[in-house]
mmCIF file of C-alpha atoms and ligand atoms in Angstrom:
data_model
loop_
_atom_site.group_PDB
_atom_site.id
_atom_site.type_symbol
_atom_site.label_atom_id
_atom_site.label_comp_id
_atom_site.label_asym_id
_atom_site.label_seq_id
_atom_site.Cartn_x
_atom_site.Cartn_y
_atom_site.Cartn_z
ATOM 1 C CA MET A 1 1.850 11.688 21.660
ATOM 2 C CA ASP A 2 -1.180 13.480 20.133
ATOM 3 C CA LYS A 3 0.283 16.931 20.701
ATOM 4 C CA TRP A 4 3.326 16.169 18.509
ATOM 5 C CA ARG A 5 3.409 16.508 14.740
ATOM 6 C CA ARG A 6 3.477 13.523 12.404
ATOM 7 C CA ARG A 7 7.231 13.498 11.767
ATOM 8 C CA THR A 8 7.914 13.463 15.497
ATOM 9 C CA ARG A 9 5.443 10.645 16.027
ATOM 10 C CA ALA A 10 7.065 8.677 13.170
ATOM 11 C CA VAL A 11 10.183 8.483 15.346
ATOM 12 C CA HIS A 12 8.565 7.903 18.755
ATOM 13 C CA ALA A 13 5.000 6.553 18.518
ATOM 14 C CA GLY A 14 4.435 3.037 19.807
ATOM 15 C CA THR A 15 7.849 2.704 21.501
ATOM 16 C CA ARG A 16 7.857 0.219 24.394
ATOM 17 C CA ARG A 17 11.055 0.046 26.439
ATOM 18 C CA SER A 18 12.233 -2.999 28.331
ATOM 19 C CA ARG A 19 13.713 -2.698 31.832
ATOM 20 C CA TYR A 20 17.107 -1.944 30.208
ATOM 21 C CA GLY A 21 15.905 1.378 28.830
ATOM 22 C CA GLU A 22 17.331 0.806 25.344
ATOM 23 C CA VAL A 23 17.270 3.813 22.968
ATOM 24 C CA SER A 24 16.621 1.906 19.761
ATOM 25 C CA GLU A 25 13.545 -0.328 19.704
ATOM 26 C CA ALA A 26 14.366 -3.882 20.824
ATOM 27 C CA VAL A 27 13.730 -6.780 18.487
ATOM 28 C CA PHE A 28 11.968 -9.483 20.479
ATOM 29 C CA LEU A 29 12.832 -12.458 18.320
ATOM 30 C CA THR A 30 10.669 -14.887 20.229
ATOM 31 C CA GLN A 31 7.754 -17.126 19.322
ATOM 32 C CA GLY A 32 6.468 -17.565 22.856
ATOM 33 C CA PHE A 33 6.370 -16.052 26.350
ATOM 34 C CA VAL A 34 7.040 -17.477 29.838
ATOM 35 C CA TYR A 35 4.473 -17.206 32.659
ATOM 36 C CA ASP A 36 5.330 -16.910 36.370
ATOM 37 C CA SER A 37 2.811 -19.559 37.349
ATOM 38 C CA ALA A 38 0.185 -21.894 35.962
ATOM 39 C CA GLU A 39 -2.416 -19.442 37.244
ATOM 40 C CA ALA A 40 -0.764 -16.592 35.329
ATOM 41 C CA ALA A 41 -0.829 -18.679 32.133
ATOM 42 C CA GLU A 42 -4.495 -19.453 32.686
ATOM 43 C CA ALA A 43 -5.282 -15.766 33.250
ATOM 44 C CA ARG A 44 -3.318 -14.687 30.156
ATOM 45 C CA PHE A 45 -5.264 -17.151 27.981
ATOM 46 C CA GLU A 46 -8.539 -16.002 29.498
ATOM 47 C CA ALA A 47 -7.913 -12.370 28.628
ATOM 48 C CA ALA A 48 -4.532 -11.007 27.560
ATOM 49 C CA GLY A 49 -4.155 -7.420 28.786
ATOM 50 C CA GLU A 50 -2.353 -4.525 27.127
ATOM 51 C CA ASP A 51 1.295 -5.532 26.612
ATOM 52 C CA GLU A 52 0.610 -9.172 27.432
ATOM 53 C CA PHE A 53 1.467 -11.688 24.745
ATOM 54 C CA ILE A 54 0.852 -15.395 24.199
ATOM 55 C CA TYR A 55 2.322 -16.447 20.871
ATOM 56 C CA ALA A 56 3.907 -14.520 18.006
ATOM 57 C CA ARG A 57 1.214 -15.547 15.525
ATOM 58 C CA TYR A 58 -1.196 -13.592 17.755
ATOM 59 C CA GLY A 59 1.128 -10.725 18.603
ATOM 60 C CA ASN A 60 4.667 -9.808 19.704
ATOM 61 C CA PRO A 61 6.077 -6.707 21.435
ATOM 62 C CA THR A 62 8.157 -5.557 18.439
ATOM 63 C CA VAL A 63 5.277 -6.158 16.033
ATOM 64 C CA ARG A 64 2.955 -4.333 18.439
ATOM 65 C CA MET A 65 5.268 -1.290 18.419
ATOM 66 C CA PHE A 66 5.140 -1.250 14.635
ATOM 67 C CA GLU A 67 1.341 -1.662 14.575
ATOM 68 C CA ASP A 68 0.897 1.303 16.910
ATOM 69 C CA ARG A 69 3.307 3.450 14.923
ATOM 70 C CA ILE A 70 1.859 2.745 11.466
ATOM 71 C CA ALA A 71 -1.744 3.144 12.662
ATOM 72 C CA ASP A 72 -0.770 6.493 14.159
ATOM 73 C CA GLN A 73 0.940 7.609 10.949
ATOM 74 C CA LEU A 74 -2.195 6.922 8.908
ATOM 75 C CA GLY A 75 -4.546 8.394 11.512
ATOM 76 C CA TYR A 76 -6.307 5.133 12.409
ATOM 77 C CA GLU A 77 -6.954 3.748 15.893
ATOM 78 C CA ASP A 78 -5.230 0.423 15.376
ATOM 79 C CA ALA A 79 -3.484 -1.859 12.888
ATOM 80 C CA PHE A 80 -2.735 -5.538 12.377
ATOM 81 C CA ALA A 81 0.676 -6.215 10.824
ATOM 82 C CA CYS A 82 0.874 -8.958 8.189
ATOM 83 C CA ASN A 83 3.651 -10.866 6.462
ATOM 84 C CA SER A 84 2.983 -9.266 3.054
ATOM 85 C CA GLY A 85 0.701 -6.756 1.394
ATOM 86 C CA MET A 86 -1.301 -9.602 -0.103
ATOM 87 C CA ALA A 87 -1.711 -11.277 3.308
ATOM 88 C CA ALA A 88 -3.213 -7.947 4.405
ATOM 89 C CA VAL A 89 -5.517 -7.609 1.365
ATOM 90 C CA SER A 90 -6.725 -11.216 1.353
ATOM 91 C CA GLY A 91 -6.963 -11.293 5.168
ATOM 92 C CA ALA A 92 -9.048 -8.129 5.407
ATOM 93 C CA LEU A 93 -11.406 -9.207 2.629
ATOM 94 C CA THR A 94 -11.846 -12.768 3.876
ATOM 95 C CA ALA A 95 -12.265 -11.704 7.502
ATOM 96 C CA LEU A 96 -15.135 -9.374 6.631
ATOM 97 C CA LEU A 97 -17.027 -11.311 3.928
ATOM 98 C CA GLN A 98 -19.231 -14.378 3.795
ATOM 99 C CA ALA A 99 -21.141 -16.315 1.143
ATOM 100 C CA GLY A 100 -23.914 -14.253 -0.431
ATOM 101 C CA ASP A 101 -22.208 -10.893 0.172
ATOM 102 C CA HIS A 102 -21.873 -8.380 -2.654
ATOM 103 C CA VAL A 103 -18.633 -6.463 -3.317
ATOM 104 C CA VAL A 104 -18.047 -3.563 -5.682
ATOM 105 C CA SER A 105 -14.455 -2.973 -6.760
ATOM 106 C CA SER A 106 -12.586 -0.849 -9.253
ATOM 107 C CA ARG A 107 -11.358 -2.837 -12.265
ATOM 108 C CA ALA A 108 -7.860 -1.326 -12.337
ATOM 109 C CA LEU A 109 -6.341 -3.578 -9.665
ATOM 110 C CA PHE A 110 -3.017 -5.160 -8.859
ATOM 111 C CA GLY A 111 -3.122 -8.656 -10.430
ATOM 112 C CA SER A 112 -3.072 -10.561 -7.137
ATOM 113 C CA CYS A 113 -5.929 -8.444 -5.730
ATOM 114 C CA LEU A 114 -7.980 -9.234 -8.829
ATOM 115 C CA TYR A 115 -7.245 -12.947 -8.318
ATOM 116 C CA VAL A 116 -8.414 -12.833 -4.687
ATOM 117 C CA LEU A 117 -11.668 -11.131 -5.690
ATOM 118 C CA GLU A 118 -12.513 -12.877 -8.939
ATOM 119 C CA ASP A 119 -11.197 -16.384 -8.247
ATOM 120 C CA ILE A 120 -11.043 -17.022 -4.503
ATOM 121 C CA LEU A 121 -13.915 -14.965 -3.104
ATOM 122 C CA ALA A 122 -16.181 -15.831 -6.040
ATOM 123 C CA ARG A 123 -15.454 -19.506 -5.311
ATOM 124 C CA PHE A 124 -16.836 -19.008 -1.799
ATOM 125 C CA GLY A 125 -20.046 -17.425 -3.046
ATOM 126 C CA VAL A 126 -19.200 -13.730 -2.874
ATOM 127 C CA GLU A 127 -20.653 -11.726 -5.753
ATOM 128 C CA ILE A 128 -18.226 -9.230 -7.326
ATOM 129 C CA THR A 129 -19.093 -6.235 -9.524
ATOM 130 C CA LEU A 130 -16.126 -4.516 -11.207
ATOM 131 C CA VAL A 131 -16.436 -0.872 -12.265
ATOM 132 C CA ASP A 132 -14.316 1.824 -13.888
ATOM 133 C CA GLY A 133 -12.872 3.368 -10.721
ATOM 134 C CA THR A 134 -12.677 6.852 -12.245
ATOM 135 C CA ASP A 135 -16.421 6.934 -13.050
ATOM 136 C CA ASN A 136 -18.497 8.115 -10.064
ATOM 137 C CA ALA A 137 -21.761 7.330 -11.878
ATOM 138 C CA ALA A 138 -20.582 3.726 -12.349
ATOM 139 C CA TRP A 139 -19.869 3.432 -8.607
ATOM 140 C CA GLU A 140 -23.297 4.870 -7.813
ATOM 141 C CA ALA A 141 -25.042 2.431 -10.154
ATOM 142 C CA ALA A 142 -23.115 -0.589 -8.862
ATOM 143 C CA ILE A 143 -23.332 -0.076 -5.068
ATOM 144 C CA ARG A 144 -26.584 -1.683 -3.864
ATOM 145 C CA PRO A 145 -28.407 -1.656 -0.535
ATOM 146 C CA ASP A 146 -27.069 -5.186 0.072
ATOM 147 C CA THR A 147 -23.468 -4.316 -0.882
ATOM 148 C CA ARG A 148 -21.279 -5.341 2.056
ATOM 149 C CA LEU A 149 -17.981 -3.878 0.975
ATOM 150 C CA VAL A 150 -16.344 -1.507 -1.535
ATOM 151 C CA PHE A 151 -12.713 -1.980 -2.583
ATOM 152 C CA PHE A 152 -10.277 0.028 -4.709
ATOM 153 C CA GLU A 153 -6.690 1.121 -5.041
ATOM 154 C CA SER A 154 -6.514 4.821 -4.108
ATOM 155 C CA ILE A 155 -4.160 5.306 -7.053
ATOM 156 C CA SER A 156 -4.041 2.354 -9.422
ATOM 157 C CA ASN A 157 -1.010 0.439 -10.542
ATOM 158 C CA PRO A 158 0.415 0.848 -13.210
ATOM 159 C CA THR A 159 -1.749 3.452 -14.954
ATOM 160 C CA LEU A 160 -2.146 5.789 -11.943
ATOM 161 C CA GLU A 161 -5.900 6.261 -12.140
ATOM 162 C CA VAL A 162 -7.234 8.271 -9.202
ATOM 163 C CA VAL A 163 -10.396 7.237 -7.337
ATOM 164 C CA ASP A 164 -12.542 10.159 -6.113
ATOM 165 C CA MET A 165 -12.290 8.663 -2.653
ATOM 166 C CA ALA A 166 -14.448 11.053 -0.608
ATOM 167 C CA GLN A 167 -17.295 10.663 -3.109
ATOM 168 C CA VAL A 168 -17.029 6.849 -3.330
ATOM 169 C CA VAL A 169 -16.949 6.660 0.487
ATOM 170 C CA ARG A 170 -20.118 8.809 0.634
ATOM 171 C CA LEU A 171 -21.892 6.530 -1.855
ATOM 172 C CA ALA A 172 -20.801 3.393 0.006
ATOM 173 C CA HIS A 173 -21.682 4.653 3.475
ATOM 174 C CA ALA A 174 -25.095 5.857 2.280
ATOM 175 C CA ARG A 175 -25.838 2.197 1.516
ATOM 176 C CA GLY A 176 -24.179 0.815 4.635
ATOM 177 C CA ALA A 177 -21.141 -0.682 2.899
ATOM 178 C CA LEU A 178 -17.629 -0.749 4.393
ATOM 179 C CA VAL A 179 -14.837 0.886 2.375
ATOM 180 C CA LEU A 180 -11.426 -0.786 2.037
ATOM 181 C CA ALA A 181 -8.724 1.289 0.321
ATOM 182 C CA ASP A 182 -5.579 -0.433 -0.943
ATOM 183 C CA ASP A 183 -3.283 2.495 -0.269
ATOM 184 C CA ALA A 184 0.071 1.161 -1.504
ATOM 185 C CA MET A 185 0.637 3.826 -4.172
ATOM 186 C CA ALA A 186 -0.511 6.786 -2.098
ATOM 187 C CA THR A 187 2.584 6.567 0.191
ATOM 188 C CA LEU A 188 1.964 7.018 3.918
ATOM 189 C CA VAL A 189 3.142 10.603 3.811
ATOM 190 C CA TYR A 190 0.572 11.778 1.266
ATOM 191 C CA SER A 191 -2.213 9.318 2.115
ATOM 192 C CA TYR A 192 -5.724 10.753 2.358
ATOM 193 C CA ALA A 193 -7.621 7.511 3.097
ATOM 194 C CA ARG A 194 -8.443 8.474 6.688
ATOM 195 C CA GLU A 195 -9.371 12.028 5.738
ATOM 196 C CA CYS A 196 -11.779 10.733 3.065
ATOM 197 C CA GLY A 197 -13.388 8.345 5.555
ATOM 198 C CA ALA A 198 -12.167 4.953 4.293
ATOM 199 C CA ASP A 199 -13.007 2.431 7.035
ATOM 200 C CA ILE A 200 -9.873 0.406 6.410
ATOM 201 C CA ALA A 201 -6.596 1.319 4.717
ATOM 202 C CA ILE A 202 -4.421 -1.558 3.584
ATOM 203 C CA ILE A 203 -0.742 -0.925 3.029
ATOM 204 C CA SER A 204 1.851 -3.078 1.335
ATOM 205 C CA THR A 205 4.731 -2.068 3.624
ATOM 206 C CA THR A 206 6.997 -3.816 1.105
ATOM 207 C CA LYS A 207 6.761 -0.541 -0.810
ATOM 208 C CA HIS A 208 7.439 2.860 0.791
ATOM 209 C CA VAL A 209 7.713 1.697 4.431
ATOM 210 C CA ASP A 210 10.600 -0.674 3.762
ATOM 211 C CA GLY A 211 11.661 1.532 0.885
ATOM 212 C CA GLN A 212 14.988 -0.210 0.435
ATOM 213 C CA GLY A 213 14.056 -3.438 -1.302
ATOM 214 C CA ARG A 214 14.517 -5.809 1.658
ATOM 215 C CA MET A 215 11.328 -6.878 3.392
ATOM 216 C CA LEU A 216 7.857 -8.090 2.492
ATOM 217 C CA GLY A 217 5.157 -6.775 4.793
ATOM 218 C CA GLY A 218 1.669 -5.370 5.057
ATOM 219 C CA ALA A 219 -0.689 -3.676 7.478
ATOM 220 C CA ILE A 220 -4.457 -3.445 7.892
ATOM 221 C CA CYS A 221 -5.416 -0.149 9.561
ATOM 222 C CA GLY A 222 -8.839 0.758 10.933
ATOM 223 C CA SER A 223 -10.967 1.258 14.037
ATOM 224 C CA ARG A 224 -10.063 -0.727 17.157
ATOM 225 C CA ASP A 225 -13.369 -2.618 16.910
ATOM 226 C CA LEU A 226 -12.646 -3.844 13.391
ATOM 227 C CA ILE A 227 -8.935 -4.543 13.886
ATOM 228 C CA ARG A 228 -9.098 -6.296 17.287
ATOM 229 C CA GLY A 229 -12.434 -7.870 16.343
ATOM 230 C CA PRO A 230 -12.892 -9.746 13.053
ATOM 231 C CA ILE A 231 -9.491 -8.854 11.531
ATOM 232 C CA GLU A 232 -7.319 -10.039 14.437
ATOM 233 C CA THR A 233 -9.425 -13.143 14.992
ATOM 234 C CA TYR A 234 -9.052 -14.166 11.348
ATOM 235 C CA MET A 235 -5.366 -13.250 11.016
ATOM 236 C CA LYS A 236 -4.173 -14.894 14.229
ATOM 237 C CA HIS A 237 -5.797 -18.208 13.379
ATOM 238 C CA THR A 238 -4.768 -18.292 9.713
ATOM 239 C CA GLY A 239 -1.082 -17.455 10.099
ATOM 240 C CA GLY A 240 -0.502 -14.192 8.233
ATOM 241 C CA ALA A 241 1.216 -12.341 11.101
ATOM 242 C CA MET A 242 4.322 -10.245 10.490
ATOM 243 C CA ASN A 243 7.585 -11.618 11.832
ATOM 244 C CA PRO A 244 9.313 -9.573 14.578
ATOM 245 C CA PHE A 245 12.478 -8.930 12.586
ATOM 246 C CA THR A 246 10.463 -7.408 9.728
ATOM 247 C CA ALA A 247 8.565 -5.280 12.268
ATOM 248 C CA TRP A 248 11.875 -4.045 13.679
ATOM 249 C CA THR A 249 13.278 -3.052 10.252
ATOM 250 C CA HIS A 250 9.935 -1.351 9.541
ATOM 251 C CA LEU A 251 10.101 0.606 12.816
ATOM 252 C CA LYS A 252 13.537 1.901 11.877
ATOM 253 C CA ALA A 253 12.304 2.619 8.339
ATOM 254 C CA LEU A 254 9.337 4.650 9.591
ATOM 255 C CA GLU A 255 11.830 7.010 11.268
ATOM 256 C CA THR A 256 13.106 8.073 7.833
ATOM 257 C CA LEU A 257 9.957 7.533 5.744
ATOM 258 C CA ASP A 258 8.927 11.175 5.555
ATOM 259 C CA LEU A 259 12.390 12.306 4.395
ATOM 260 C CA ARG A 260 12.641 9.513 1.839
ATOM 261 C CA VAL A 261 9.156 9.858 0.374
ATOM 262 C CA ARG A 262 9.378 13.643 0.082
ATOM 263 C CA ALA A 263 12.729 13.387 -1.720
ATOM 264 C CA GLN A 264 11.465 10.630 -4.045
ATOM 265 C CA ALA A 265 8.217 12.489 -4.776
ATOM 266 C CA GLU A 266 10.120 15.673 -5.573
ATOM 267 C CA GLY A 267 12.322 13.664 -7.954
ATOM 268 C CA ALA A 268 9.247 12.102 -9.570
ATOM 269 C CA ALA A 269 7.669 15.524 -10.157
ATOM 270 C CA ARG A 270 10.881 16.746 -11.792
ATOM 271 C CA LEU A 271 11.117 13.675 -14.015
ATOM 272 C CA ALA A 272 7.483 14.174 -15.033
ATOM 273 C CA GLU A 273 8.344 17.749 -16.091
ATOM 274 C CA ALA A 274 11.332 16.503 -18.075
ATOM 275 C CA LEU A 275 9.252 13.841 -19.851
ATOM 276 C CA ALA A 276 6.195 15.988 -20.540
ATOM 277 C CA ASP A 277 7.395 17.520 -23.804
ATOM 278 C CA HIS A 278 9.890 14.878 -24.838
ATOM 279 C CA PRO A 279 9.376 13.955 -28.515
ATOM 280 C CA ALA A 280 9.866 10.207 -27.850
ATOM 281 C CA VAL A 281 7.079 10.184 -25.229
ATOM 282 C CA SER A 282 3.480 10.028 -26.427
ATOM 283 C CA LYS A 283 1.686 9.991 -23.088
ATOM 284 C CA LEU A 284 2.595 10.914 -19.510
ATOM 285 C CA ARG A 285 0.798 9.961 -16.308
ATOM 286 C CA TYR A 286 1.721 11.570 -13.002
ATOM 287 C CA PRO A 287 -1.352 12.251 -10.845
ATOM 288 C CA THR A 288 -0.758 15.938 -10.109
ATOM 289 C CA HIS A 289 0.761 16.830 -13.511
ATOM 290 C CA ASP A 290 -1.310 18.781 -16.076
ATOM 291 C CA ALA A 291 -0.963 15.906 -18.552
ATOM 292 C CA HIS A 292 -2.995 13.571 -16.271
ATOM 293 C CA PRO A 293 -6.715 13.726 -17.134
ATOM 294 C CA GLN A 294 -7.580 13.720 -13.394
ATOM 295 C CA HIS A 295 -4.952 16.242 -12.246
ATOM 296 C CA ALA A 296 -7.571 18.566 -10.713
ATOM 297 C CA LEU A 297 -9.022 15.743 -8.607
ATOM 298 C CA ALA A 298 -5.528 14.547 -7.627
ATOM 299 C CA ARG A 299 -4.514 18.048 -6.538
ATOM 300 C CA SER A 300 -7.672 18.418 -4.469
ATOM 301 C CA LEU A 301 -6.849 15.186 -2.640
ATOM 302 C CA THR A 302 -3.109 15.356 -2.100
ATOM 303 C CA ALA A 303 -0.101 17.662 -1.990
ATOM 304 C CA SER A 304 2.007 15.362 -4.147
ATOM 305 C CA GLY A 305 1.570 12.937 -7.034
ATOM 306 C CA GLY A 306 3.769 10.391 -5.251
ATOM 307 C CA THR A 307 6.921 8.573 -6.261
ATOM 308 C CA VAL A 308 5.739 6.683 -9.364
ATOM 309 C CA LEU A 309 4.977 7.878 -12.877
ATOM 310 C CA ALA A 310 4.011 6.141 -16.100
ATOM 311 C CA PHE A 311 4.735 7.082 -19.703
ATOM 312 C CA GLU A 312 4.327 5.682 -23.180
ATOM 313 C CA VAL A 313 7.279 5.458 -25.550
ATOM 314 C CA ARG A 314 6.438 6.118 -29.214
ATOM 315 C CA GLY A 315 7.107 3.103 -31.424
ATOM 316 C CA GLY A 316 5.626 0.347 -29.223
ATOM 317 C CA LYS A 317 7.518 -2.564 -27.694
ATOM 318 C CA PRO A 318 10.717 -2.473 -29.830
ATOM 319 C CA ALA A 319 11.345 1.229 -29.139
ATOM 320 C CA CYS A 320 10.355 0.778 -25.496
ATOM 321 C CA PHE A 321 12.778 -2.127 -24.987
ATOM 322 C CA ARG A 322 15.589 -0.099 -26.618
ATOM 323 C CA VAL A 323 14.960 2.652 -24.047
ATOM 324 C CA LEU A 324 14.870 0.218 -21.085
ATOM 325 C CA ASN A 325 18.060 -1.501 -22.266
ATOM 326 C CA ALA A 326 19.873 1.830 -22.625
ATOM 327 C CA LEU A 327 19.240 2.889 -19.013
ATOM 328 C CA GLU A 328 22.351 2.961 -16.833
ATOM 329 C CA ILE A 329 21.208 4.101 -13.376
ATOM 330 C CA ILE A 330 17.545 3.113 -13.476
ATOM 331 C CA LYS A 331 17.196 -0.661 -13.018
ATOM 332 C CA ILE A 332 14.819 -2.931 -14.911
ATOM 333 C CA SER A 333 12.724 -4.656 -12.226
ATOM 334 C CA ASN A 334 9.112 -5.043 -11.131
ATOM 335 C CA ASN A 335 8.742 -3.543 -7.659
ATOM 336 C CA PHE A 336 8.287 0.122 -6.808
ATOM 337 C CA ALA A 337 9.072 2.577 -3.994
ATOM 338 C CA ASP A 338 12.670 1.371 -3.666
ATOM 339 C CA ALA A 339 15.591 3.732 -2.959
ATOM 340 C CA LYS A 340 16.874 2.550 -6.344
ATOM 341 C CA SER A 341 14.909 3.860 -9.329
ATOM 342 C CA ILE A 342 13.117 1.076 -11.159
ATOM 343 C CA ALA A 343 11.617 0.886 -14.651
ATOM 344 C CA THR A 344 8.970 -1.743 -15.368
ATOM 345 C CA HIS A 345 7.371 -2.844 -18.654
ATOM 346 C CA PRO A 346 3.969 -3.982 -17.289
ATOM 347 C CA ALA A 347 2.671 -5.483 -20.571
ATOM 348 C CA THR A 348 5.400 -8.179 -20.605
ATOM 349 C CA THR A 349 6.017 -8.613 -16.856
ATOM 350 C CA THR A 350 3.575 -7.752 -14.047
ATOM 351 C CA HIS A 351 0.556 -7.809 -16.375
ATOM 352 C CA GLN A 352 1.827 -10.347 -18.932
ATOM 353 C CA ARG A 353 -1.020 -12.806 -18.300
ATOM 354 C CA LEU A 354 -3.815 -10.251 -18.522
ATOM 355 C CA PRO A 355 -5.919 -10.836 -21.686
ATOM 356 C CA GLN A 356 -5.358 -8.235 -24.421
ATOM 357 C CA ASP A 357 -8.862 -6.742 -24.154
ATOM 358 C CA GLN A 358 -8.304 -6.100 -20.440
ATOM 359 C CA LYS A 359 -4.867 -4.596 -21.125
ATOM 360 C CA ASP A 360 -6.546 -2.293 -23.637
ATOM 361 C CA ALA A 361 -9.293 -1.384 -21.172
ATOM 362 C CA LEU A 362 -6.712 -0.510 -18.495
ATOM 363 C CA GLY A 363 -4.371 1.348 -20.870
ATOM 364 C CA ILE A 364 -1.502 -1.118 -20.506
ATOM 365 C CA SER A 365 -0.009 -0.628 -23.963
ATOM 366 C CA ASP A 366 3.169 -2.133 -25.475
ATOM 367 C CA GLY A 367 4.946 1.200 -25.049
ATOM 368 C CA LEU A 368 3.991 1.789 -21.418
ATOM 369 C CA VAL A 369 6.744 2.142 -18.818
ATOM 370 C CA ARG A 370 6.114 2.459 -15.085
ATOM 371 C CA LEU A 371 8.901 4.395 -13.439
ATOM 372 C CA SER A 372 9.463 4.303 -9.681
ATOM 373 C CA VAL A 373 11.706 7.181 -8.685
ATOM 374 C CA GLY A 374 14.319 6.421 -6.035
ATOM 375 C CA LEU A 375 16.698 8.454 -3.933
ATOM 376 C CA GLU A 376 19.342 9.165 -6.571
ATOM 377 C CA ASP A 377 20.020 12.775 -7.601
ATOM 378 C CA PRO A 378 17.114 13.779 -9.893
ATOM 379 C CA GLU A 379 19.573 15.473 -12.293
ATOM 380 C CA ASP A 380 21.343 12.142 -12.847
ATOM 381 C CA LEU A 381 18.012 10.379 -13.350
ATOM 382 C CA ILE A 382 16.872 12.964 -15.903
ATOM 383 C CA ALA A 383 20.192 12.590 -17.755
ATOM 384 C CA ASP A 384 19.897 8.775 -17.685
ATOM 385 C CA LEU A 385 16.317 8.838 -18.962
ATOM 386 C CA THR A 386 16.800 11.432 -21.691
ATOM 387 C CA ALA A 387 19.929 9.654 -22.952
ATOM 388 C CA ALA A 388 17.987 6.354 -23.041
ATOM 389 C CA LEU A 389 15.026 7.974 -24.812
ATOM 390 C CA GLY A 390 17.488 8.975 -27.536
ATOM 391 C CA ALA A 391 17.713 5.252 -28.300
ATOM 392 C CA ALA A 392 13.973 4.998 -28.999
HETATM 393 C C1 PLP B 401 2.501 -4.464 -4.111
HETATM 394 C C2 PLP B 401 1.068 -4.301 -3.959
HETATM 395 C C3 PLP B 401 0.312 -5.262 -3.264
HETATM 396 C C4 PLP B 401 0.911 -6.515 -2.690
HETATM 397 O O1 PLP B 401 1.895 -6.287 -1.748
HETATM 398 P P1 PLP B 401 2.990 -7.403 -1.394
HETATM 399 O O2 PLP B 401 3.700 -6.798 -0.233
HETATM 400 O O3 PLP B 401 3.839 -7.573 -2.625
HETATM 401 O O4 PLP B 401 2.270 -8.662 -1.056
HETATM 402 C C5 PLP B 401 -1.063 -5.057 -3.155
HETATM 403 N N1 PLP B 401 -1.643 -3.972 -3.685
HETATM 404 C C6 PLP B 401 -0.939 -3.031 -4.347
HETATM 405 C C7 PLP B 401 -1.649 -1.854 -4.910
HETATM 406 C C8 PLP B 401 0.435 -3.165 -4.511
HETATM 407 O O5 PLP B 401 1.116 -2.244 -5.174
#
């Protein structure tokens, strides 16, 4: 498989065929497996070989195909597939940490990730230091010789801050800390986690992998030692495994991921251009666009700013709500990376419960809109958005 390019491997990597020689990957919708003899069962429980399964919470042939394919796409040796992005984030963190450990994390985090760090892990005696993820000096000051693990979102949600990943990885590794990158925003196609040396990349496959608003899923990608060691042991005993039907839809979705993400990212770049000089827009954030304060860093890391942009409507919440309510194609919802374009007002939905001072610190203003660009014709999306902005 190694000699083929990524798009080819997205269609073929990990495929395991049954004795029927099916073309499309089979969905093995089974919890358990039958053994030829009592001795065979005993041997399987002693040491399950490659392609030998015991129970779907531990592993399943369809899930295994998906794990191999997603690990390959991100350039990692192995992956463990989980039943949601949060099962992957909380599983990876809990599997690798113990009481007394120190963690440094960027402050601009998805709300549930912040809850896992600040509430759950702190409750079990893990010390957490939060830093401004865009400030390399802050990372350097916070990472200590006894820091066990460093965590961040490669590109933060919803304000699209970019972490200087190669530099943060260098700082962490110099002090012996593991680096976990929550890579949901980066999209698989434009991900640079492996290239920058992140030990583990965590993906909410709910986002670009599914890409069509159907399935919840997640994956923890890393070295075979980490994935089949502490990660698998923790995940298989605590019940966060992906179900085979989700793995099957994800396998089919990976076949088209590159085409979808490239089309969505191209649409997002065009919408960013259209919004940049619009009089109703006071601020635009798209990682690789000139208007983003970190555009030089973003361009050095990745060929595309991704499928999501953020902008501020002049006139605060009332003007912003008028714009959202005037949209015809773009739907008001709270997910991203769907084939359908989605507009979100983070201040009153996904980040409603965040205290005002933290909203201010993260730039989540009353006029902020997060826009996930789907697969519609970009010309129609630009027309929809500019017409709606007229209502501001
Ligand atoms: C969506 C998201 C998650 C959680 O994923 P789920 O699949 O919804 O559990 C975690 N981190 C980031 C950055 C996300 O965008």
